[in-house]
CSV table of C-alpha atoms in Angstrom, one decimal:
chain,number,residue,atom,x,y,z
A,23,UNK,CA,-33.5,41.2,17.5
A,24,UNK,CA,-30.2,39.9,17.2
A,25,UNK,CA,-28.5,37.8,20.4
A,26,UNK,CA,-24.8,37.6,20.8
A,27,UNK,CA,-24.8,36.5,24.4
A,28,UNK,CA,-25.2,32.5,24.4
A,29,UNK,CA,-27.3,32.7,27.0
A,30,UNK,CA,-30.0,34.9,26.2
A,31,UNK,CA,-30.3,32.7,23.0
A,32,UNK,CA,-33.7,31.1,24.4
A,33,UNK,CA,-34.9,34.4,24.7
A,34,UNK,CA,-34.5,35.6,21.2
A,35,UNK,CA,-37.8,35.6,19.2
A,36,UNK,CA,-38.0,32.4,17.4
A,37,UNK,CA,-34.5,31.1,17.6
A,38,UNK,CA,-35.0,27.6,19.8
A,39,UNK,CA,-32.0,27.5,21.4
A,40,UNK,CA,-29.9,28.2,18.0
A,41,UNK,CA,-27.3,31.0,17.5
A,42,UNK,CA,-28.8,33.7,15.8
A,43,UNK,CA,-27.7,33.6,12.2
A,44,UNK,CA,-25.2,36.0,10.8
A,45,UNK,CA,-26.7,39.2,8.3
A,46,UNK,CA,-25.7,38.5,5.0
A,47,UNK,CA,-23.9,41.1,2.8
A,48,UNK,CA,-25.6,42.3,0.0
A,49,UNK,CA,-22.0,42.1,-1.7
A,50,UNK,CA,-21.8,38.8,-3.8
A,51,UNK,CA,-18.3,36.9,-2.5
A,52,UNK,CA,-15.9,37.2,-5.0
A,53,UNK,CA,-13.5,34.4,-5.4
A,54,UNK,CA,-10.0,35.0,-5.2
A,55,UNK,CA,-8.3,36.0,-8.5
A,56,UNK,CA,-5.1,33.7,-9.2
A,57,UNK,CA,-2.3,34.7,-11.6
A,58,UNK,CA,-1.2,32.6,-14.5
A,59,UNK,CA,1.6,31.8,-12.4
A,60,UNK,CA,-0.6,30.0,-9.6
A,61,UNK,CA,-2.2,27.7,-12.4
A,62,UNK,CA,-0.9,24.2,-12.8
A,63,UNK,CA,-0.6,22.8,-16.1
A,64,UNK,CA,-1.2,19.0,-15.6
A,65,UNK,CA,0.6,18.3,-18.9
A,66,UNK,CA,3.6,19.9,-18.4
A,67,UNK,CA,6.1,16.7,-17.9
A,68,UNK,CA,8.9,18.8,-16.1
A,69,UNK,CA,6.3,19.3,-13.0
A,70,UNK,CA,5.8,15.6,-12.6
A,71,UNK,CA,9.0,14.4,-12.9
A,72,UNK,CA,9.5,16.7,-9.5
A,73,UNK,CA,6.9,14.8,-7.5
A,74,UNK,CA,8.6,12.0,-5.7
A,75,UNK,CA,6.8,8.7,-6.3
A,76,UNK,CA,5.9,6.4,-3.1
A,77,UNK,CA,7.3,3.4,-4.7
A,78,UNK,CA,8.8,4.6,-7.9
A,79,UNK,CA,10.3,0.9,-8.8
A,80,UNK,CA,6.6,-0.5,-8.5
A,81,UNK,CA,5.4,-3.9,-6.8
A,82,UNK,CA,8.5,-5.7,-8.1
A,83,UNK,CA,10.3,-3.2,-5.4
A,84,UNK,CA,13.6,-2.1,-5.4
A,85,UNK,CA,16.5,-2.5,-6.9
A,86,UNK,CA,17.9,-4.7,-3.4
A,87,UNK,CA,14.4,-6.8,-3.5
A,88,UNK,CA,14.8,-7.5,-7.1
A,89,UNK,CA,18.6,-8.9,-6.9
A,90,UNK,CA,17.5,-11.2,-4.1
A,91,UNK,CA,15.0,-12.4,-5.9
A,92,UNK,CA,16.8,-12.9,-8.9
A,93,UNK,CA,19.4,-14.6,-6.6
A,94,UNK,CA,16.3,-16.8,-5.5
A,95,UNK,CA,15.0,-17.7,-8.9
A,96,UNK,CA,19.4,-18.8,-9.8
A,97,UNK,CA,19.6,-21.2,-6.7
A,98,UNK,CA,16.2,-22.6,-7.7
A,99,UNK,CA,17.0,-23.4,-11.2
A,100,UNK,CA,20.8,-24.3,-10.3
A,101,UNK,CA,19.1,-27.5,-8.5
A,102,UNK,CA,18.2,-28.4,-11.9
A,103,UNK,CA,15.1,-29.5,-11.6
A,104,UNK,CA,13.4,-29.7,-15.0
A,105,UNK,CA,9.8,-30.7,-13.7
A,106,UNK,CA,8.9,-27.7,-12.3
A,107,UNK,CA,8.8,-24.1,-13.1
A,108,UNK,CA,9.3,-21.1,-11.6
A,109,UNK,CA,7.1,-17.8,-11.7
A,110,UNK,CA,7.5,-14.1,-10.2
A,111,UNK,CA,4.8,-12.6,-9.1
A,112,UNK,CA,2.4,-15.7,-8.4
A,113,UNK,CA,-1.4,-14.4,-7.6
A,114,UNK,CA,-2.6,-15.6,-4.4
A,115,UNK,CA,-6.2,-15.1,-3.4
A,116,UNK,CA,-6.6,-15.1,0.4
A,117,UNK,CA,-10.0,-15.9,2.3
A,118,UNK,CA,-11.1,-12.5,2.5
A,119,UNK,CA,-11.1,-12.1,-1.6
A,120,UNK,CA,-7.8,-9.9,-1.6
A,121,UNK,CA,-4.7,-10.4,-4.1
A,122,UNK,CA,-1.7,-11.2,-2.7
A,123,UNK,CA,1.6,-11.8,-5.1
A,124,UNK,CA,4.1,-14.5,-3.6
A,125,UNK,CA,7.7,-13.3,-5.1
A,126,UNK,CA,8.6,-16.5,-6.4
A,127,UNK,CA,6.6,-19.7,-6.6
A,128,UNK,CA,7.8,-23.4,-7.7
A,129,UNK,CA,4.8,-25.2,-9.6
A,130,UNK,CA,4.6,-28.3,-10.8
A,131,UNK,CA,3.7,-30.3,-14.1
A,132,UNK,CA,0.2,-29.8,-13.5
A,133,UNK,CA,0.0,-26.3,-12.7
A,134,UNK,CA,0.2,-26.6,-8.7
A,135,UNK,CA,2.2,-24.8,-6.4
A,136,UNK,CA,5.0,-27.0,-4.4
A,137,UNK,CA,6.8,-23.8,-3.0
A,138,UNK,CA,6.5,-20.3,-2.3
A,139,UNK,CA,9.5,-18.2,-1.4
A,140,UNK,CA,9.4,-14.2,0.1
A,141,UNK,CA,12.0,-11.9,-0.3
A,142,UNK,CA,12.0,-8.9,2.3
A,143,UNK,CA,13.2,-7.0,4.8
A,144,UNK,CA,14.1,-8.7,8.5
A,145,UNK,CA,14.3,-7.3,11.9
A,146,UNK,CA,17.4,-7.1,13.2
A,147,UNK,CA,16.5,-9.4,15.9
A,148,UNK,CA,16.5,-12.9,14.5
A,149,UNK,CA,13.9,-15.5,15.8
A,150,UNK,CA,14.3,-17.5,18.9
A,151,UNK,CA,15.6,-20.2,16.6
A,152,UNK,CA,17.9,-18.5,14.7
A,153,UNK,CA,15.9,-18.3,11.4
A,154,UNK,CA,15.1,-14.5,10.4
A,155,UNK,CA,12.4,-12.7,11.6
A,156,UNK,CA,10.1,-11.1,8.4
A,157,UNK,CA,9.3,-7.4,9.5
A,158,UNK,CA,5.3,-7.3,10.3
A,159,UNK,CA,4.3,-6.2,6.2
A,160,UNK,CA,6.5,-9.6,5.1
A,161,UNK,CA,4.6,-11.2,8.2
A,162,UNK,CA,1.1,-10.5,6.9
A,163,UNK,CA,2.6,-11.9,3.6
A,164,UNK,CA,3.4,-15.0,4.8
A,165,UNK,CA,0.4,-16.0,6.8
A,166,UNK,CA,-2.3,-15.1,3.7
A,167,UNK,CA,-0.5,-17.3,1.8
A,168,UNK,CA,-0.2,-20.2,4.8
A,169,UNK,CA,-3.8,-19.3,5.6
A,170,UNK,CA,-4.9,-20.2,1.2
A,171,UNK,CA,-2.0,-22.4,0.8
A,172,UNK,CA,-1.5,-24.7,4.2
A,173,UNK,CA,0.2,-27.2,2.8
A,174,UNK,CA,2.6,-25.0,0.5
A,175,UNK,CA,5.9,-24.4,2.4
A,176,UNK,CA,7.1,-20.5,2.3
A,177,UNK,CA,10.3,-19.6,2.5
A,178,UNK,CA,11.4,-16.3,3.7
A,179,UNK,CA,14.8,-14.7,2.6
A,180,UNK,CA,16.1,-12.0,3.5
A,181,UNK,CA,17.8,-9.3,1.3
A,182,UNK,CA,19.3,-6.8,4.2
């Protein structure tokens, strides 16, 4: 006995409240057949030079990002300071166990860092003070590294 009416689906012999359960065809479901033309070929090079990448100049960033940091690393090493050195792409390791890489940092003779400095985007509003404002991603940025590294001064700088 087969119910379609929700209602009388108590009254159906056996069914407990459920929907009745639809006949199955005898037929065996074919699946659908797909020309040659439908197929991807995964190592065809052409194809994946099409896809557009999400960052396609990788964490260093773009081409804008990389001049300012370039321009960052120059005014750094134009002080002439020979007692430090300067890295790109410093690992920091914030409370929670996530990586976060500062875009320049100044360290010292014995391997500690004196100065961290972030090149990003900015709001177009500046701060209260005057100073840029970091857009929110930059933001995040800047507190995991004042939250491992309180006493390191960041420095944010703008490259639009």
């Amino acid at each position: 006995m087969t119910c379609l009416n929700p209602l009388n689906w108590i009254k159906a012999k056996g069914s407990q409240g459920r929907p009745p359960k639809k006949p199955k065809d005898d037929k065996k479901s074919e699946s659908p057949k797909t020309d040659d033309k439908d197929k991807v070929d995964h190592n065809n090079s052409s194809q994946q030079e099409e896809k557009n990448a999400p960052n396609p100049y990788g964490k260093k960033g773009g081409p804008a990002h990389q001049a300012g940091v370039e321009k960052v690393i120059a005014d750094i090493k134009a002080k002439g300071r020979d007692d430090v050195k300067v890295v790109e792409e410093y690992r920091v390791i914030t409370p929670e166990g996530n990586s976060r890489y500062v875009d320049v940092a100044v360290i010292d003779s014995k391997g500690n860092p004196i100065g961290f400095h972030q090149v990003g985007k900015q709001n177009k509003t500046p701060q209260a003070d005057g100073q840029p404002n970091p857009i929110a991603r930059e933001r995040r940025a800047i507190n995991d590294i004042n939250r491992t590294h309180p006493n390191v001064p960041v420095t944010f700088h703008p490259y639009n």
